[in-house]
Coordinates of C-alpha atoms in Angstrom, one line a residue:
X58 CA 97.0 159.6 65.2
X59 CA 94.4 161.6 63.2
X60 CA 90.8 160.1 62.8
X61 CA 90.2 159.3 59.3
X62 CA 89.0 162.1 57.2
X63 CA 84.5 161.4 56.3
X64 CA 85.7 161.0 52.6
X65 CA 87.8 157.7 53.6
X66 CA 85.0 156.3 56.1
X67 CA 82.7 156.7 53.1
X68 CA 85.1 154.8 50.7
X69 CA 85.9 152.4 53.1
X70 CA 81.5 152.1 53.4
X71 CA 81.1 151.7 49.6
X72 CA 83.7 149.4 49.1
X73 CA 82.6 147.0 52.1
X74 CA 79.0 147.3 50.8
X75 CA 80.1 146.6 47.3
X76 CA 82.2 143.5 48.9
X77 CA 78.8 142.5 50.4
X78 CA 76.9 142.5 47.6
X79 CA 79.1 140.6 45.6
X80 CA 79.7 137.6 48.5
X81 CA 75.6 137.7 48.1
X82 CA 75.8 137.3 44.1
X83 CA 78.3 134.5 43.9
X84 CA 76.7 132.8 46.8
X85 CA 73.5 132.3 44.9
X86 CA 75.2 132.0 41.5
X87 CA 76.6 128.8 43.3
X88 CA 73.6 127.2 44.8
X89 CA 72.2 128.2 41.1
X90 CA 74.6 125.8 39.4
X91 CA 74.4 122.9 42.0
X92 CA 70.8 122.4 41.8
X93 CA 71.1 123.0 37.4
X94 CA 73.8 120.3 37.7
X95 CA 72.2 118.0 39.8
X96 CA 69.5 117.9 37.5
X97 CA 71.5 117.7 34.4
X98 CA 73.1 114.4 36.2
X99 CA 69.8 113.1 37.0
X100 CA 68.2 113.7 34.0
X101 CA 71.3 111.9 32.0
X102 CA 71.3 109.4 34.6
X103 CA 67.5 108.1 33.8
X104 CA 64.6 109.5 32.0
X105 CA 62.0 105.8 32.5
X106 CA 59.7 105.6 35.6
X107 CA 60.1 102.4 38.0
X108 CA 56.8 100.2 38.2
X109 CA 56.2 97.5 40.4
X110 CA 53.9 94.7 38.9
X111 CA 50.7 93.8 40.4
X112 CA 50.2 91.3 42.6
X113 CA 49.7 87.6 40.4
X114 CA 47.1 86.2 43.1
X115 CA 44.9 89.5 43.1
X116 CA 45.2 89.6 38.6
X117 CA 43.9 86.0 38.9
X118 CA 41.0 86.4 41.0
X119 CA 39.9 89.0 39.5
X120 CA 39.8 87.2 36.4
X121 CA 37.7 84.8 37.9
X122 CA 35.0 87.6 38.9
X123 CA 35.9 88.5 42.4
X124 CA 34.7 91.7 43.2
X125 CA 36.8 92.3 46.2
X126 CA 40.1 91.1 44.2
X127 CA 39.0 93.5 41.3
X128 CA 38.6 96.5 43.8
X129 CA 42.1 95.7 45.0
X130 CA 43.6 95.4 42.3
X131 CA 42.3 98.8 41.4
X132 CA 44.1 99.9 44.1
X133 CA 47.3 98.4 43.7
X134 CA 47.2 100.0 40.2
X135 CA 46.6 103.2 41.1
X136 CA 49.5 103.1 43.9
X137 CA 51.3 101.8 41.3
X138 CA 50.6 104.7 38.8
X139 CA 51.5 107.2 41.9
X140 CA 54.9 105.6 42.7
X141 CA 55.7 105.9 39.0
X142 CA 54.7 109.3 39.0
X143 CA 57.0 110.0 41.7
X144 CA 59.7 108.2 40.7
X145 CA 59.7 110.2 37.5
X146 CA 59.6 113.4 39.0
X147 CA 62.4 112.6 41.4
X148 CA 64.4 111.5 38.5
X149 CA 63.6 114.8 36.3
X150 CA 63.8 117.6 39.3
X151 CA 67.1 117.0 40.1
X152 CA 68.5 117.2 44.0
X153 CA 66.0 118.6 45.7
X154 CA 63.7 115.6 45.1
X155 CA 66.2 113.4 45.5
X156 CA 66.7 115.0 49.0
X157 CA 63.1 114.1 49.7
X158 CA 62.9 110.7 48.4
X159 CA 65.8 109.7 51.1
X160 CA 64.6 111.5 53.7
X161 CA 61.2 111.4 53.6
X162 CA 59.0 109.8 50.6
X163 CA 55.8 110.8 51.7
X164 CA 56.5 114.3 50.9
X165 CA 57.4 112.7 47.2
X166 CA 53.3 111.7 47.3
X167 CA 52.3 115.5 47.7
X168 CA 51.0 116.8 44.0
X169 CA 52.8 120.2 43.2
X170 CA 50.3 122.5 42.8
X171 CA 51.1 126.2 41.5
X172 CA 51.1 129.1 43.8
X173 CA 47.6 130.5 41.6
X174 CA 45.9 127.7 43.4
X175 CA 45.5 129.2 46.7
X176 CA 43.2 130.9 48.1
X177 CA 44.0 134.5 47.9
X178 CA 41.1 136.2 48.4
X179 CA 41.9 136.4 52.2
X180 CA 42.4 139.2 54.8
X181 CA 45.7 138.4 55.4
X182 CA 46.8 138.5 52.1
X183 CA 46.7 142.4 51.5
X184 CA 49.0 142.2 55.1
X185 CA 51.1 139.4 54.0
X186 CA 51.9 141.9 50.6
X187 CA 52.3 144.6 52.8
X188 CA 55.1 142.7 54.9
X189 CA 57.1 141.1 52.4
X190 CA 57.6 144.8 50.5
X191 CA 58.7 146.3 53.7
X192 CA 61.3 143.5 54.1
X193 CA 62.5 144.3 50.6
X194 CA 62.5 147.9 51.6
X195 CA 64.2 147.1 54.8
X196 CA 67.2 144.5 52.9
X197 CA 67.5 147.6 50.6
X198 CA 67.9 150.3 53.3
X199 CA 70.6 148.2 55.1
X200 CA 72.6 147.4 52.1
X201 CA 72.8 151.5 51.9
X202 CA 73.3 152.1 55.2
X203 CA 70.2 153.9 55.9
X204 CA 69.0 154.5 59.3
X205 CA 64.9 152.9 60.0
X206 CA 62.2 155.9 61.3
X207 CA 59.9 156.1 63.7
X208 CA 57.2 156.0 60.5
X209 CA 58.3 152.7 59.3
X210 CA 58.4 151.0 63.0
X211 CA 54.7 152.3 63.4
X212 CA 53.5 151.2 60.0
X213 CA 55.1 148.0 61.0
X214 CA 53.9 147.6 64.1
X215 CA 50.5 147.9 62.2
X216 CA 50.7 145.1 59.5
X217 CA 52.0 142.5 62.1
X218 CA 49.3 143.0 64.4
X219 CA 46.9 142.7 61.5
X220 CA 48.4 140.2 59.9
X221 CA 48.7 137.9 62.5
X222 CA 45.0 138.6 63.7
X223 CA 43.8 137.6 60.3
X224 CA 45.8 134.3 61.1
X225 CA 44.6 132.9 64.4
X226 CA 40.8 131.5 63.1
X227 CA 42.3 128.7 61.2
X228 CA 45.0 127.3 64.1
X229 CA 42.7 125.3 65.7
X230 CA 42.2 123.0 62.1
X231 CA 46.3 122.5 62.3
X232 CA 48.2 119.3 63.2
X233 CA 49.6 120.3 67.1
X234 CA 53.1 120.5 66.1
X235 CA 51.7 123.3 63.9
X236 CA 50.0 125.1 65.9
X237 CA 52.7 125.0 68.9
X238 CA 54.8 126.9 66.3
X239 CA 52.4 129.3 65.8
X240 CA 51.6 130.3 68.8
X241 CA 55.0 130.3 69.9
X242 CA 55.1 132.7 67.1
X243 CA 53.0 135.2 68.2
X244 CA 55.0 135.5 71.4
X245 CA 58.8 136.0 69.5
X246 CA 57.1 138.4 67.4
X247 CA 55.7 141.0 70.4
X248 CA 58.9 140.2 71.3
X249 CA 60.9 141.6 68.4
X250 CA 58.3 144.7 68.3
X251 CA 59.0 145.5 72.0
X252 CA 62.2 145.7 70.9
X253 CA 62.2 147.5 68.1
X254 CA 60.6 150.3 70.3
X255 CA 63.0 150.0 72.7
X256 CA 65.9 150.5 70.3
X257 CA 64.2 153.4 69.1
X258 CA 63.9 155.2 71.9
X259 CA 67.5 155.4 72.0
X260 CA 67.3 157.2 68.6
X261 CA 66.9 161.0 67.7
X262 CA 63.8 159.8 66.1
X263 CA 61.7 157.6 69.0
X264 CA 58.3 155.6 68.7
X265 CA 57.8 155.8 72.8
X266 CA 59.6 157.4 75.2
X267 CA 62.1 155.2 77.0
X268 CA 59.5 155.8 80.5
X269 CA 57.1 153.7 78.2
X270 CA 59.4 151.6 75.9
X271 CA 61.6 150.0 78.9
X272 CA 58.4 148.5 80.6
X273 CA 57.1 147.1 77.1
X274 CA 60.5 145.9 76.8
X275 CA 60.1 144.1 80.1
X276 CA 57.1 142.8 79.2
X277 CA 58.3 141.2 75.7
X278 CA 61.7 139.6 77.6
X279 CA 58.7 137.6 79.8
X280 CA 56.9 136.7 76.8
X281 CA 59.7 135.8 74.7
X282 CA 61.5 133.5 77.1
X283 CA 57.7 131.9 77.6
X284 CA 57.3 130.8 74.2
X285 CA 60.8 130.1 73.9
X286 CA 60.7 127.2 77.0
X287 CA 56.6 126.4 75.5
X288 CA 58.1 125.9 71.6
X289 CA 61.0 123.9 72.6
X290 CA 60.0 121.8 75.4
X291 CA 57.2 120.1 73.0
X292 CA 59.5 120.1 69.6
X293 CA 62.8 118.5 71.8
X294 CA 60.3 116.3 73.4
X295 CA 59.0 115.1 69.8
X296 CA 61.9 114.4 68.7
X297 CA 62.9 112.0 71.6
X298 CA 59.6 111.0 70.7
X299 CA 60.4 109.7 67.5
X300 CA 63.5 108.4 68.3
X301 CA 62.0 106.0 70.5
X302 CA 59.4 105.0 68.1
X303 CA 62.3 104.5 65.3
X304 CA 60.9 107.7 63.3
X305 CA 63.3 110.1 63.9
X306 CA 64.4 112.3 61.3
X307 CA 68.5 113.5 61.4
X308 CA 67.7 116.7 59.0
X309 CA 64.6 118.0 61.1
X310 CA 67.1 117.8 64.4
X311 CA 69.6 119.9 62.5
X312 CA 67.2 122.6 61.4
X313 CA 65.9 122.5 65.3
X314 CA 69.2 122.9 66.4
X315 CA 70.2 125.4 64.5
X316 CA 66.4 127.2 65.4
X317 CA 67.5 126.8 68.6
X318 CA 70.9 128.5 68.5
X319 CA 69.7 131.5 66.7
X320 CA 66.8 132.1 69.3
X321 CA 69.7 131.3 71.8
X322 CA 71.6 134.6 71.0
X323 CA 68.0 137.1 72.0
X324 CA 67.8 134.9 75.3
X325 CA 71.5 135.9 76.0
X326 CA 70.5 139.4 75.0
X327 CA 67.5 139.4 77.2
X328 CA 69.3 137.5 80.4
X329 CA 71.9 140.6 80.0
X330 CA 69.1 142.9 80.4
X331 CA 67.2 141.5 82.7
X332 CA 70.4 141.3 85.3
X333 CA 71.5 144.5 85.1
X334 CA 69.3 147.2 83.7
X335 CA 71.9 149.2 83.0
X336 CA 73.8 147.0 80.8
X337 CA 72.6 148.2 77.2
X338 CA 72.8 152.2 77.7
X339 CA 76.4 151.8 78.7
X340 CA 76.9 150.0 75.5
X341 CA 74.7 152.8 73.5
X342 CA 77.1 155.4 75.3
X343 CA 79.8 153.5 73.9
X344 CA 78.7 152.3 70.5
X345 CA 76.3 155.3 69.1
X346 CA 74.6 152.9 66.5
X347 CA 74.2 150.0 68.6
X348 CA 70.0 150.8 68.6
X349 CA 70.1 151.0 65.4
X350 CA 71.6 147.6 64.4
X351 CA 69.4 146.2 67.1
X352 CA 66.0 148.0 65.5
X353 CA 67.8 146.5 62.2
X354 CA 67.3 143.3 63.3
X355 CA 64.2 143.1 64.7
X356 CA 62.8 144.3 61.6
X357 CA 64.2 141.5 59.7
X358 CA 62.9 138.7 62.7
X359 CA 59.4 139.8 62.4
X360 CA 59.6 139.0 59.0
X361 CA 61.0 136.1 58.9
X362 CA 58.7 134.8 62.0
X363 CA 56.0 135.4 59.5
X364 CA 57.5 133.8 56.5
X365 CA 58.7 130.6 57.7
X366 CA 54.9 130.2 59.2
X367 CA 53.8 131.2 55.4
X368 CA 55.9 128.8 54.0
X369 CA 54.6 125.8 56.2
X370 CA 51.2 127.1 54.3
X371 CA 52.7 126.7 51.1
X372 CA 54.0 123.1 52.1
X373 CA 50.5 122.3 53.8
X374 CA 48.7 123.4 50.5
X375 CA 51.1 121.1 48.2
X376 CA 53.0 124.7 46.5
X377 CA 56.5 124.7 47.3
X378 CA 56.9 121.3 49.4
X379 CA 59.4 119.2 50.7
X380 CA 63.2 120.2 50.3
X381 CA 62.7 122.8 47.9
X382 CA 60.7 124.7 50.9
X383 CA 63.5 124.0 53.7
X384 CA 66.1 125.4 50.9
X385 CA 63.6 128.5 50.5
X386 CA 63.2 129.1 54.5
X387 CA 67.3 129.1 55.3
X388 CA 68.4 131.0 52.1
X389 CA 65.5 133.8 52.0
X390 CA 65.0 133.9 56.0
X391 CA 68.5 133.3 57.6
X392 CA 71.3 133.2 55.2
X393 CA 70.3 136.4 53.0
X394 CA 69.4 138.6 56.2
X395 CA 72.0 137.7 58.4
X396 CA 74.5 138.2 55.5
X397 CA 73.2 141.9 55.3
X398 CA 73.4 142.4 59.0
X399 CA 77.3 141.7 58.9
X400 CA 78.0 143.3 56.5
X401 CA 75.9 146.5 58.2
X402 CA 78.0 145.8 61.8
X403 CA 81.6 146.7 59.9
X404 CA 80.2 150.1 58.4
X405 CA 78.2 151.2 61.7
X406 CA 79.7 152.5 65.3
X407 CA 77.8 149.3 66.7
X408 CA 79.4 146.0 68.6
X409 CA 76.7 143.4 67.1
X410 CA 77.1 139.8 69.1
X411 CA 80.2 141.6 70.9
X412 CA 78.3 142.7 73.4
X413 CA 77.7 139.5 74.9
X414 CA 81.1 139.5 76.3
X415 CA 80.9 143.1 77.9
X416 CA 79.1 144.2 81.2
X417 CA 76.9 147.2 82.8
X418 CA 77.6 149.0 86.0
X419 CA 76.6 146.4 88.2
X420 CA 79.7 144.3 87.6
X421 CA 81.8 148.0 87.7

């Protein structure tokens, strides 16, 4: 059978891009409609805040001139006003705050602040803006099937080293579980950059020659495995403690399990490479665009790790809190990038996740 003509391949590629883009638009439209309908239902159901009356004993004592009782009733009144505001926000904002009310009521007590109130006069603002611009550029580049270049990889490396270098001063002020997440992210980011440089070494436009990229990648592999061990030992241990203490929140465990599954794909990739150094070179000889798919995956991974940390900061600062924050994390840093990468695998000569079932020269 004769191979398909170049024009036929280009028509199929254009069709796949159109289908993928249409699918993403449909998903976004459905999510928007679900949010709007939930909000309309909540507003139709009730628009009155629920208030709890003050304690009668404290009220009687305050009337008799007891200062302690007067302070007590003042505190009770403030608490009741807060509960009323919380209930009104939950009723008016629809599904997101309704989930917050069921899952973790403390999230509802956070006063929502505009994003303009953040301290933008910070050295990491420029790095974060540059990283976001490159993320948007990479998403468009992937959808248009344009390969990455060495110039982009070098610029990305400088941006992310600057970004994390400008963040570490404030880490000691965070809660312990956020500190663990930050330090593990440093390891994941280093590996993503090392794997990116290693993949580009197979490209027509390498950043570093293979004799330098390979040892850097090997070091990154061990850093990544250590970061995963550090992060998941702490956070799954924390979940066990919450079960024992009666504070277990199943949705957080589901999110942690999904992150574990995503990281396990990279762990599997690393173990295959450490087990047989000839495994990846063999795959790239069979699939000529495999280097490109790996490079695009790492480029998106760099931004997604940094963006997840930024969304945590927003939640702590009272901007985009609770379930809205989680929805932004999953939609913006998991679903859309994964859809773009899946679309790319159908148009490239790459095997993507199928390479887990392939072996190298060690097992020939």
